JSON list of C-alpha atoms in Angstrom, two decimals:
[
{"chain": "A", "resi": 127, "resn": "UNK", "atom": "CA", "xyz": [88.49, 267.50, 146.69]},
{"chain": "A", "resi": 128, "resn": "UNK", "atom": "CA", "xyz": [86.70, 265.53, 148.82]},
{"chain": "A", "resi": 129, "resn": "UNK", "atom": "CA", "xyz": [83.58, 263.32, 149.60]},
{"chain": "A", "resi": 130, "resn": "UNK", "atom": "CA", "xyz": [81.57, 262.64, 152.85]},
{"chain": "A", "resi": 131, "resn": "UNK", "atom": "CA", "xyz": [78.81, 260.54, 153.27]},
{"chain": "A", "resi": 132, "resn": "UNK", "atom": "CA", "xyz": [76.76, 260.41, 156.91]},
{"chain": "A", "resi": 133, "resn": "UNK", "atom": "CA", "xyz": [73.88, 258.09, 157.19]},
{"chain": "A", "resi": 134, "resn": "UNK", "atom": "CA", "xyz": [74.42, 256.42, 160.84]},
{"chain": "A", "resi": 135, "resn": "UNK", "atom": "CA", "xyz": [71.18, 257.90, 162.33]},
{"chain": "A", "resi": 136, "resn": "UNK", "atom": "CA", "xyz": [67.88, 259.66, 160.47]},
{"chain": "A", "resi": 137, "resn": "UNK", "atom": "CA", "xyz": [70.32, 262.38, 159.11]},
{"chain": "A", "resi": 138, "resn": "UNK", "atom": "CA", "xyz": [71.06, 261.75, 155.39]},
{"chain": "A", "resi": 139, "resn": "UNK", "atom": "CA", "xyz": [73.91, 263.83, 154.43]},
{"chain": "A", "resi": 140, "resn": "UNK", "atom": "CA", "xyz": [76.80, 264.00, 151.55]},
{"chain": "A", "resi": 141, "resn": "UNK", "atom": "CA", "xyz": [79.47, 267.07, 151.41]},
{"chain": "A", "resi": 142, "resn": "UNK", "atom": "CA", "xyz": [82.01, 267.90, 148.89]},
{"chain": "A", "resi": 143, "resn": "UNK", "atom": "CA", "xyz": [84.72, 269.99, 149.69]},
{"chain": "A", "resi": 144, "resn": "UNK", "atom": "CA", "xyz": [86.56, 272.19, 146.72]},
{"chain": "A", "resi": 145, "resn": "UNK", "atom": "CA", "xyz": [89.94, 272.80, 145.97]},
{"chain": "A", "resi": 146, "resn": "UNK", "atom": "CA", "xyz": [89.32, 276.05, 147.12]},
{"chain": "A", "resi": 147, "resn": "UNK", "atom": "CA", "xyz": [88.10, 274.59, 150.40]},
{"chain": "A", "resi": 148, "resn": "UNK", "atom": "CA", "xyz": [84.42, 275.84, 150.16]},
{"chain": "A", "resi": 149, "resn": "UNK", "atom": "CA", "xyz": [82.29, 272.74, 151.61]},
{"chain": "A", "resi": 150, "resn": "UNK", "atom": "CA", "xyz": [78.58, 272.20, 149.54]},
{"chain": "A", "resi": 151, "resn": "UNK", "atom": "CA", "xyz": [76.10, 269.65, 151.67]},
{"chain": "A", "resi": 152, "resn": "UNK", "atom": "CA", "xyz": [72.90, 268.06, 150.92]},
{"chain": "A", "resi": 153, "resn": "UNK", "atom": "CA", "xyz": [70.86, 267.20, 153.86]},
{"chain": "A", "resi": 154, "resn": "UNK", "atom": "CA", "xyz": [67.63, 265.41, 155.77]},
{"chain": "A", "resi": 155, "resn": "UNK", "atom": "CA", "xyz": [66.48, 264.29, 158.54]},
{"chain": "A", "resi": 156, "resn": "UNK", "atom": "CA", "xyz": [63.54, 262.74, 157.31]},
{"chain": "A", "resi": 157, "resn": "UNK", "atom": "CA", "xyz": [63.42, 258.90, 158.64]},
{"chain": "A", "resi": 158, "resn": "UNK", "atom": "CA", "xyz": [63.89, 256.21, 156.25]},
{"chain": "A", "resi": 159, "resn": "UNK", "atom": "CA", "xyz": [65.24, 258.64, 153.46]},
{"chain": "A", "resi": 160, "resn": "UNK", "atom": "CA", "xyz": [68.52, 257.01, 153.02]},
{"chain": "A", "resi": 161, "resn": "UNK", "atom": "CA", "xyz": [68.16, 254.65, 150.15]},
{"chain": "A", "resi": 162, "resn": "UNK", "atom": "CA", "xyz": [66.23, 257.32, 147.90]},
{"chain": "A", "resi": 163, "resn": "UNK", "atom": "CA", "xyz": [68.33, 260.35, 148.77]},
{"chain": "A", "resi": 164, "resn": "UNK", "atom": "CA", "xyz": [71.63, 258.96, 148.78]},
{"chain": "A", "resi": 165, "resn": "UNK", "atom": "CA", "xyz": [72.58, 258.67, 145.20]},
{"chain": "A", "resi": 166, "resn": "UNK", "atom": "CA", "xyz": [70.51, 261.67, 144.61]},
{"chain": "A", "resi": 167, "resn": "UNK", "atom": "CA", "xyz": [72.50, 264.02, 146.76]},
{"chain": "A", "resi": 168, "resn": "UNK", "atom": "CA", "xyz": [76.00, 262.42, 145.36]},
{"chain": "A", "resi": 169, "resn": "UNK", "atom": "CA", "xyz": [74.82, 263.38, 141.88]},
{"chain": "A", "resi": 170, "resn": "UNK", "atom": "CA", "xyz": [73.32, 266.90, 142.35]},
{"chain": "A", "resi": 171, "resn": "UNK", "atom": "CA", "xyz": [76.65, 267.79, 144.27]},
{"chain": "A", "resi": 172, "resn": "UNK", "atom": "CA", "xyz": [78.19, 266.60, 141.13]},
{"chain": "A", "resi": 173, "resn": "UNK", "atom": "CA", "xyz": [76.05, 268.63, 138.67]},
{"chain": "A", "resi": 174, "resn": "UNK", "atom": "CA", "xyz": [76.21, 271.79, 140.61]},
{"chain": "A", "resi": 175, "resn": "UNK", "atom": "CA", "xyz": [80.34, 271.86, 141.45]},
{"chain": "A", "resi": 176, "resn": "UNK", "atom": "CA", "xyz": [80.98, 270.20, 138.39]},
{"chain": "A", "resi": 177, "resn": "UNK", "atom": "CA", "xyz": [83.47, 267.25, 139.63]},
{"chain": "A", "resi": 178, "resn": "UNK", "atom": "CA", "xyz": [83.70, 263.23, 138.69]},
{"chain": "A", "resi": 179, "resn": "UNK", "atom": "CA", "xyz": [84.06, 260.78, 141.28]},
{"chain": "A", "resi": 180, "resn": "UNK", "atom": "CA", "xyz": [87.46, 260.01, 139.55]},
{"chain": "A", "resi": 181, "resn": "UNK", "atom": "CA", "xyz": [88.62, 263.83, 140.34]},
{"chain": "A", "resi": 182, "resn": "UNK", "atom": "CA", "xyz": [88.28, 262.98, 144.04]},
{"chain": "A", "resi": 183, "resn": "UNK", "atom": "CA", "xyz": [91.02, 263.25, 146.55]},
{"chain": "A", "resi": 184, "resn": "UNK", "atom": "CA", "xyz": [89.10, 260.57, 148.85]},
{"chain": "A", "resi": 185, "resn": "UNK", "atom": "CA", "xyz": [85.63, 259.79, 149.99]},
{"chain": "A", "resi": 186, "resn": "UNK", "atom": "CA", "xyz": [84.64, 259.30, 153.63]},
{"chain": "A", "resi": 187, "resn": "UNK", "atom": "CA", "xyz": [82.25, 257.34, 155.04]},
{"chain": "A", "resi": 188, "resn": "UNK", "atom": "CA", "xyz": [80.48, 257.20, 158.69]},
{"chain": "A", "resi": 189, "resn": "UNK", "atom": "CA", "xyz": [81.37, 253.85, 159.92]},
{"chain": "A", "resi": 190, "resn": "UNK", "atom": "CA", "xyz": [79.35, 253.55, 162.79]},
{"chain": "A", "resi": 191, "resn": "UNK", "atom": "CA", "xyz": [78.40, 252.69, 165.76]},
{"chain": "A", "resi": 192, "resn": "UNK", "atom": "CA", "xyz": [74.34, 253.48, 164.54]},
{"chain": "A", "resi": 193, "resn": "UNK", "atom": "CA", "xyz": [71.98, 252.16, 162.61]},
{"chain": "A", "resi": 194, "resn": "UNK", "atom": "CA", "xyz": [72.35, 248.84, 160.70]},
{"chain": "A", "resi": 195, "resn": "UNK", "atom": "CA", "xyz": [70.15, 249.86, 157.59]},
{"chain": "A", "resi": 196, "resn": "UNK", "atom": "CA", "xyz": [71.72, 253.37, 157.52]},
{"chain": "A", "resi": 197, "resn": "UNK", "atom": "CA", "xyz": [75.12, 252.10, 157.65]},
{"chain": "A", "resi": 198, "resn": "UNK", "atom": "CA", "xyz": [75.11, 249.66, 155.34]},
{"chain": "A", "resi": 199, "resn": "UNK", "atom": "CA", "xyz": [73.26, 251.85, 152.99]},
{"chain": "A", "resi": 200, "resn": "UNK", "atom": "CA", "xyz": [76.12, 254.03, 152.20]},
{"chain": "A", "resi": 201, "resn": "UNK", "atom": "CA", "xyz": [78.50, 250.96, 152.65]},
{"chain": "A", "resi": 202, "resn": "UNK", "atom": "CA", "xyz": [76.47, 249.58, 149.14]},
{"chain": "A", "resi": 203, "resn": "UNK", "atom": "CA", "xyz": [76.58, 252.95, 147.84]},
{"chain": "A", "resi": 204, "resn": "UNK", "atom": "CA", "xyz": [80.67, 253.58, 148.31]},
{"chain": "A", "resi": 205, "resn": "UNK", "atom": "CA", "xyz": [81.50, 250.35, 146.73]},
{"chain": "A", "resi": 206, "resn": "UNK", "atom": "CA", "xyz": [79.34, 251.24, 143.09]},
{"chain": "A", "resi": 207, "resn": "UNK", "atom": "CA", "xyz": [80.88, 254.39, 143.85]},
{"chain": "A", "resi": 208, "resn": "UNK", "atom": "CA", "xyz": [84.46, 253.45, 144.04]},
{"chain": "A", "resi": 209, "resn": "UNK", "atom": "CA", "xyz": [84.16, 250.68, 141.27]},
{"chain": "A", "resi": 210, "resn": "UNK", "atom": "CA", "xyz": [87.09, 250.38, 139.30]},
{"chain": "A", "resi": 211, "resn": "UNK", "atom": "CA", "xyz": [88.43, 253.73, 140.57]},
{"chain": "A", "resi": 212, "resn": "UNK", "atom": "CA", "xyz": [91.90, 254.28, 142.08]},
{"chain": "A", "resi": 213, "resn": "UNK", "atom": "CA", "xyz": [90.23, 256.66, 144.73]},
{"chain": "A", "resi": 214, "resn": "UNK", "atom": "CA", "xyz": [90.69, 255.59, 148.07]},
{"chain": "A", "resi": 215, "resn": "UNK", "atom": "CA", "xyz": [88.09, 255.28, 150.42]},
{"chain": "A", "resi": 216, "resn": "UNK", "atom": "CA", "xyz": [88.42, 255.99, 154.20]},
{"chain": "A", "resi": 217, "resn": "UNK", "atom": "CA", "xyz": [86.46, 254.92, 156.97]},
{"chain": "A", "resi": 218, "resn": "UNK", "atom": "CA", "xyz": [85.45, 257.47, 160.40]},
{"chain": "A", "resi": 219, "resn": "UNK", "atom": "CA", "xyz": [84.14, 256.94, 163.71]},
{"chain": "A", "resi": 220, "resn": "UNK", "atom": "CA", "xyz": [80.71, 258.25, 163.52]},
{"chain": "A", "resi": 221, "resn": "UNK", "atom": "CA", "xyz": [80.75, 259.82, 167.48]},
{"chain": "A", "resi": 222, "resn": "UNK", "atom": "CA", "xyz": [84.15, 261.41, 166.92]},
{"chain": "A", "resi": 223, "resn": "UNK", "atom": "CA", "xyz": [83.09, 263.38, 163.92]},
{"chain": "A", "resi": 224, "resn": "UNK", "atom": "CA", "xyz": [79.96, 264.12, 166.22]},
{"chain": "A", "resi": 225, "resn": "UNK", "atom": "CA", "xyz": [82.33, 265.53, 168.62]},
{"chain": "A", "resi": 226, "resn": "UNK", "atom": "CA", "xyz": [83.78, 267.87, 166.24]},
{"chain": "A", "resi": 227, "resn": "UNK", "atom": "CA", "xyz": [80.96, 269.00, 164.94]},
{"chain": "A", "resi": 228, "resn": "UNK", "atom": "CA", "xyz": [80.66, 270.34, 168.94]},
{"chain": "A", "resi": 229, "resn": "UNK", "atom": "CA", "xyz": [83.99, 271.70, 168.46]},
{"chain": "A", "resi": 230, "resn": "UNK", "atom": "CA", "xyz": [82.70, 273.52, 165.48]},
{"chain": "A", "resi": 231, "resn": "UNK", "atom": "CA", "xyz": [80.06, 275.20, 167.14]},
{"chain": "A", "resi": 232, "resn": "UNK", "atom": "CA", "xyz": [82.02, 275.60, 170.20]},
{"chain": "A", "resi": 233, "resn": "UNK", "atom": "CA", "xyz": [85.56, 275.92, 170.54]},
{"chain": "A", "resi": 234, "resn": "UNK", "atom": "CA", "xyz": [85.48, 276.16, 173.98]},
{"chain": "A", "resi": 235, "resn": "UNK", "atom": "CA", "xyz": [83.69, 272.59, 174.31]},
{"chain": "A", "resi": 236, "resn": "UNK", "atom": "CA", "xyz": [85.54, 270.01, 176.34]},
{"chain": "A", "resi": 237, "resn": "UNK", "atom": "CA", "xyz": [84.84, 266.63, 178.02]},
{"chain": "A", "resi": 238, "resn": "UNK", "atom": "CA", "xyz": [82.06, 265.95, 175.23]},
{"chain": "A", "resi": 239, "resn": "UNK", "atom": "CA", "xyz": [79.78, 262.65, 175.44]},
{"chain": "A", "resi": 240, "resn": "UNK", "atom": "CA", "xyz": [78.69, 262.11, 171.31]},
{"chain": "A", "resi": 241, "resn": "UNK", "atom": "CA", "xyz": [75.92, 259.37, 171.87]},
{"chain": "A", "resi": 242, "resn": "UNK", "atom": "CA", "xyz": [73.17, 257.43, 169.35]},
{"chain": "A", "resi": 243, "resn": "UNK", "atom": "CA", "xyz": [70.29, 256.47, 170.44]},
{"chain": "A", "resi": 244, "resn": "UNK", "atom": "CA", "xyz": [70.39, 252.62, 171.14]},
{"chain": "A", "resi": 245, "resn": "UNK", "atom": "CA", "xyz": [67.96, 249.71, 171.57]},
{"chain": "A", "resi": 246, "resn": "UNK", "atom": "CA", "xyz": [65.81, 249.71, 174.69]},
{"chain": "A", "resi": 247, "resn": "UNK", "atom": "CA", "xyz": [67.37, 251.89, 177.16]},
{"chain": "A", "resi": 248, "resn": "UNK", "atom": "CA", "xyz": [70.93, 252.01, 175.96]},
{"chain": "A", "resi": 249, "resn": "UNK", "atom": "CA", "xyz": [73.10, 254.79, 174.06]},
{"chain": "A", "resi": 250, "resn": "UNK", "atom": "CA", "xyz": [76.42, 254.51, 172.02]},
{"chain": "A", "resi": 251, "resn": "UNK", "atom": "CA", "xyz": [78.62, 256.53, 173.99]},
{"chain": "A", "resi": 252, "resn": "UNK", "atom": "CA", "xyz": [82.29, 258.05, 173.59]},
{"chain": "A", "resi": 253, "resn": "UNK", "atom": "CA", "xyz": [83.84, 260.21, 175.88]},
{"chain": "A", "resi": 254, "resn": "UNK", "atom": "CA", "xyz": [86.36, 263.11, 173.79]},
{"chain": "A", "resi": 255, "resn": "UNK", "atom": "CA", "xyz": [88.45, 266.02, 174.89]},
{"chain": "A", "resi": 256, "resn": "UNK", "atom": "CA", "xyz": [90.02, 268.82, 172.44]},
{"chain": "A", "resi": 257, "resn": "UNK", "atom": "CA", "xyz": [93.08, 271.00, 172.96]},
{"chain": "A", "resi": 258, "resn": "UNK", "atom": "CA", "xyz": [95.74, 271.97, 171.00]},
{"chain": "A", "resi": 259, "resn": "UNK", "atom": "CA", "xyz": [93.80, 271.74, 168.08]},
{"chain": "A", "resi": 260, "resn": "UNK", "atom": "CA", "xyz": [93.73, 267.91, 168.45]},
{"chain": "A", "resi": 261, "resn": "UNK", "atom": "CA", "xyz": [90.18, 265.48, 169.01]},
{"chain": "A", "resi": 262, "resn": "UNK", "atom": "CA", "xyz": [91.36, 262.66, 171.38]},
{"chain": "A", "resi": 263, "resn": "UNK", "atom": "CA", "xyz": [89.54, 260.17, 173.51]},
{"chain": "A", "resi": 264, "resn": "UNK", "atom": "CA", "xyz": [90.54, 257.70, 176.28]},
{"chain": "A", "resi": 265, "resn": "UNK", "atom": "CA", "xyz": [87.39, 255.99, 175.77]},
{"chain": "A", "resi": 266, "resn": "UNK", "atom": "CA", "xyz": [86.22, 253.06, 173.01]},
{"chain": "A", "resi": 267, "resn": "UNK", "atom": "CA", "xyz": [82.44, 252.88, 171.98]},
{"chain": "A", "resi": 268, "resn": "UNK", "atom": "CA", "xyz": [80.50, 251.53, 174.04]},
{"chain": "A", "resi": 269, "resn": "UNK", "atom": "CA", "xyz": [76.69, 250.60, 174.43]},
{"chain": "A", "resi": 270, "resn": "UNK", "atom": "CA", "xyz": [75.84, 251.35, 177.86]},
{"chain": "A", "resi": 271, "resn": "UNK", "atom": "CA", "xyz": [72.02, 252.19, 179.64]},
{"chain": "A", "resi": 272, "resn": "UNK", "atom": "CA", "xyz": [70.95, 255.33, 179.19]},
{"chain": "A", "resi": 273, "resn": "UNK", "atom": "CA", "xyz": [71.17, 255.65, 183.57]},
{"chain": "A", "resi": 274, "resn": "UNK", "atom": "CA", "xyz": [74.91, 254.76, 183.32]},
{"chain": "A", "resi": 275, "resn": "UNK", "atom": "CA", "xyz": [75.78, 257.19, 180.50]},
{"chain": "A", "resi": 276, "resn": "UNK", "atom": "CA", "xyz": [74.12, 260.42, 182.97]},
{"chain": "A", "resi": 277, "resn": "UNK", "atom": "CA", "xyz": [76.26, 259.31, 186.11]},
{"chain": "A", "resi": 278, "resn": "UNK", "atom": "CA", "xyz": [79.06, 260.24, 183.71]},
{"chain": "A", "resi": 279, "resn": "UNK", "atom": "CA", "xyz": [77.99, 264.02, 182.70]},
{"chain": "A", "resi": 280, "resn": "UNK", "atom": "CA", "xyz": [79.31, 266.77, 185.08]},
{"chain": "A", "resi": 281, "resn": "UNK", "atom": "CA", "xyz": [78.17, 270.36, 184.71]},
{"chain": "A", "resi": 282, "resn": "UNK", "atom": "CA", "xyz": [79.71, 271.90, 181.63]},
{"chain": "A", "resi": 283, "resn": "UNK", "atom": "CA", "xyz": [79.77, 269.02, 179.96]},
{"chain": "A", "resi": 284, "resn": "UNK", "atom": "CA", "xyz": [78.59, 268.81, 176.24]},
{"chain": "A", "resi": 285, "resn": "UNK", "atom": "CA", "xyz": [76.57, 266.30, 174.59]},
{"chain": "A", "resi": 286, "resn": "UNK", "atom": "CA", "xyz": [76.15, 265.71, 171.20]},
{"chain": "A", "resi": 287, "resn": "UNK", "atom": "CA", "xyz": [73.57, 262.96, 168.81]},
{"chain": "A", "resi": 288, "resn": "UNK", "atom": "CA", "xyz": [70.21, 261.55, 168.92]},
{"chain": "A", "resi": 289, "resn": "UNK", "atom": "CA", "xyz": [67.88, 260.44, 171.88]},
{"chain": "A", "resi": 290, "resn": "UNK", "atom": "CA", "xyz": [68.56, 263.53, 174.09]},
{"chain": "A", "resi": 291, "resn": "UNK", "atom": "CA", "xyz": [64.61, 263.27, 174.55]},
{"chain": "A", "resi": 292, "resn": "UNK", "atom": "CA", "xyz": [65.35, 260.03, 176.05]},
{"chain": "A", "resi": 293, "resn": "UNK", "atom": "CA", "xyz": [67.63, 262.20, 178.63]},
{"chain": "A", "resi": 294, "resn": "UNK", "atom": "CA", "xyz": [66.31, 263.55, 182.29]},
{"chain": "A", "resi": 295, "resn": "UNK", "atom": "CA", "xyz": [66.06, 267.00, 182.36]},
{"chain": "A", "resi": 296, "resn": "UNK", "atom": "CA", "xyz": [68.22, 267.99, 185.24]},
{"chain": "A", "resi": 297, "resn": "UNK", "atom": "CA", "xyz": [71.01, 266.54, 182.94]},
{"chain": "A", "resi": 298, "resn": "UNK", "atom": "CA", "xyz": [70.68, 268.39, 179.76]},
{"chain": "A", "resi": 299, "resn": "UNK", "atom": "CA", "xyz": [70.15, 271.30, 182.07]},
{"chain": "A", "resi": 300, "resn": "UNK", "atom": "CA", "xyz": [73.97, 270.96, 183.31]},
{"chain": "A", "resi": 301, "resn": "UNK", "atom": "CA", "xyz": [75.11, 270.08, 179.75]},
{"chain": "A", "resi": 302, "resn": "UNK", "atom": "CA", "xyz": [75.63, 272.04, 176.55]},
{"chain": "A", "resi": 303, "resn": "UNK", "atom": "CA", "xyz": [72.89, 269.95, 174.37]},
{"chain": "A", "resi": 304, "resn": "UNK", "atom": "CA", "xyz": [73.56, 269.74, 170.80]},
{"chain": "A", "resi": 305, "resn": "UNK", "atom": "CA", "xyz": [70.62, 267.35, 169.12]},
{"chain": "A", "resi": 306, "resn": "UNK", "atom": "CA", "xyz": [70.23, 266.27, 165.99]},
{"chain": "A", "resi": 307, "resn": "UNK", "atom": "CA", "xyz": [70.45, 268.74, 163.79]},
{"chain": "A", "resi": 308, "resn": "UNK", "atom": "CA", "xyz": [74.11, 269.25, 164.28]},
{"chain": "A", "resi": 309, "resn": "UNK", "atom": "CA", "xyz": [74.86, 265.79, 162.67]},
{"chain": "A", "resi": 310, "resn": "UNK", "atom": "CA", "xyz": [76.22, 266.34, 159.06]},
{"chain": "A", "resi": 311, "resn": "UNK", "atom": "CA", "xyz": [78.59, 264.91, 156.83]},
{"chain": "A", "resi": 312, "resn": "UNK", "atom": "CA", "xyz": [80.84, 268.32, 156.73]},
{"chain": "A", "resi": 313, "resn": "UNK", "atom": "CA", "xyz": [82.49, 267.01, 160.21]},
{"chain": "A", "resi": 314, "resn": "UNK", "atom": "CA", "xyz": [83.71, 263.79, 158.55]},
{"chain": "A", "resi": 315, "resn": "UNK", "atom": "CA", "xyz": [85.72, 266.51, 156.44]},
{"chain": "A", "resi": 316, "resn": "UNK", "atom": "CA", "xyz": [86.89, 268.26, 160.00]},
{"chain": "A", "resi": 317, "resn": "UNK", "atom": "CA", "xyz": [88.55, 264.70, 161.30]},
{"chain": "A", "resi": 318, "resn": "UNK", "atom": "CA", "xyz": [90.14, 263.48, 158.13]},
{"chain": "A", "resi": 319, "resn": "UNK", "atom": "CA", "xyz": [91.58, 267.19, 157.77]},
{"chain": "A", "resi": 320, "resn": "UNK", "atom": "CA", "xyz": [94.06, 266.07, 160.86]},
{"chain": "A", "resi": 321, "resn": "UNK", "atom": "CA", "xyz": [91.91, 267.77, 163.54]},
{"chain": "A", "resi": 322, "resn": "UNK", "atom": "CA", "xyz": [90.82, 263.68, 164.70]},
{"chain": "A", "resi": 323, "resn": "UNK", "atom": "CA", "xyz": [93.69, 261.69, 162.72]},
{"chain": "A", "resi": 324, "resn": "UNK", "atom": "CA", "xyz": [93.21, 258.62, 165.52]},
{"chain": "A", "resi": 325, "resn": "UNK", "atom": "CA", "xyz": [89.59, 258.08, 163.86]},
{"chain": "A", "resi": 326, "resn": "UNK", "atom": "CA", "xyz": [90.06, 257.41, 160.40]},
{"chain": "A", "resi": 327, "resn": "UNK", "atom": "CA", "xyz": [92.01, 254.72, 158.85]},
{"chain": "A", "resi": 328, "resn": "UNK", "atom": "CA", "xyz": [91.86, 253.90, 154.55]},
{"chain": "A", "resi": 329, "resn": "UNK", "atom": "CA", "xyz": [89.92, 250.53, 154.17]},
{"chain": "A", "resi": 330, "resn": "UNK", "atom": "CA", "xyz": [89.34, 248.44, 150.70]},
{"chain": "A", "resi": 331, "resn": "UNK", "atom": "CA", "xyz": [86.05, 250.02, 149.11]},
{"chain": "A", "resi": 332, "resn": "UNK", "atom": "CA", "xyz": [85.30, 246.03, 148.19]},
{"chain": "A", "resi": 333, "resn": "UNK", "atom": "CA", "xyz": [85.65, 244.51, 152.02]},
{"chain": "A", "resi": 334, "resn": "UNK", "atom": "CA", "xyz": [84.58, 247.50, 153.64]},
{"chain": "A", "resi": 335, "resn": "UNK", "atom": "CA", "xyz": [82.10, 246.50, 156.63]},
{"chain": "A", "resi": 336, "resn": "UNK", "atom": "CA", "xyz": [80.73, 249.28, 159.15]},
{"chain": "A", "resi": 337, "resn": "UNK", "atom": "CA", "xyz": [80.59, 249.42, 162.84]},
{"chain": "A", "resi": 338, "resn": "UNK", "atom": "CA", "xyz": [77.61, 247.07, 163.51]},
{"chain": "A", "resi": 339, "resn": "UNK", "atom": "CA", "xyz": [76.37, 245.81, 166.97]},
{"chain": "A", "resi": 340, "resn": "UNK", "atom": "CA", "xyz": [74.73, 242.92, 167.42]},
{"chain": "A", "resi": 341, "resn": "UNK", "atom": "CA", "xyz": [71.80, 242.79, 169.50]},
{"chain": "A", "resi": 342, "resn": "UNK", "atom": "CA", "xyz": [73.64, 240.84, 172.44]},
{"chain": "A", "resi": 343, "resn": "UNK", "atom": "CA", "xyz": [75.88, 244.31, 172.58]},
{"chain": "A", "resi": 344, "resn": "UNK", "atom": "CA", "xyz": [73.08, 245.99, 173.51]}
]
């Protein structure tokens, strides 16, 4: 069983997947929802499938790039989570699991751009492929202008995330466009199932620290 929390953008999400492999979510995208819905959506999953944090397998956390409150909202929220429990906790690049979440709705989707919305006229960008049933990149994050990011998109491209309305229109015309309502914790659950084993790595609940930028990255 298994616990993912995504709060790196608006979206406010938490999945549990069974031992059956059935995955439940809670979900928003209301803005500024994270510190009230959290904990809220953690314990109705609980009620309703009936588990203990201490019956987990793991939890997994979006650890960024995105935004600093979000982030370190559900960093707070893993470590009372996690306290005094032997389950480990495992953190996940927030634009790979965007990228499956493209996979997810399209198999076929290659050469996929997951971005976040960024200060002034920047994105966070990474670049992935998929084949052979494997998420790879060649790229690292990177915070890059918003002009830079569409010299990279070629026609057939997908992109994936938030601040596609920041986008020129002749671009998401040659793109498949997947906005924000495709972001969900459930695609945490894809990547730490092996599908994007190069994103995830087990951290210490305790020292865990997201993926922040500083201003002067952007």
């Amino acid at each position: 069983m298994l616990l993912a929390l995504e709060t790196a953008t608006n979206v406010c999400s938490v999945a549990f997947k069974d031992e059956e492999g059935n995955i439940f979510e809670k979900r928003t995208e209301k803005r500024g929802s994270h510190s009230e819905q959290l904990f809220l959506f953690v314990e109705k999953l609980m009620q309703e499938q009936n588990f203990a944090i201490q019956d987990l397998e793991a939890v997994l956390v979006s650890e960024g790039p995105g935004s600093y409150t979000g982030l370190r909202i559900s960093a707070s929220a893993v470590k009372g989570l996690l306290f005094q429990t032997e389950v480990p906790l495992y953190g996940i690049n927030t634009l790979a699991s965007f990228a499956m979440q493209a996979v997810e709705e399209n198999p076929d989707a290659d050469n996929i751009h997951s971005i976040i919305d960024a200060r002034r006229v920047h994105v966070y960008h990474q670049k992935f492929s998929f084949s052979d049933d494997r998420l790879s990149s060649n790229d690292n994050v990177e915070v890059i202008p918003i002009e830079a990011f569409e010299s990279m998109v070629r026609s057939g491209d997908t992109i994936i995330g938030t601040g596609l309305n920041r986008i020129s229109e002749s671009i998401k015309q040659k793109a498949v466009i997947f906005g924000q309502k495709f972001i969900t914790s459930s695609s945490l659950i894809r990547v730490f199932r092996g599908e994007g084993s190069d994103f995830y790595k087990k951290v210490d609940p305790e020292s865990f620290d997201p993926k922040y930028y500083t201003s002067n990255q952007v």
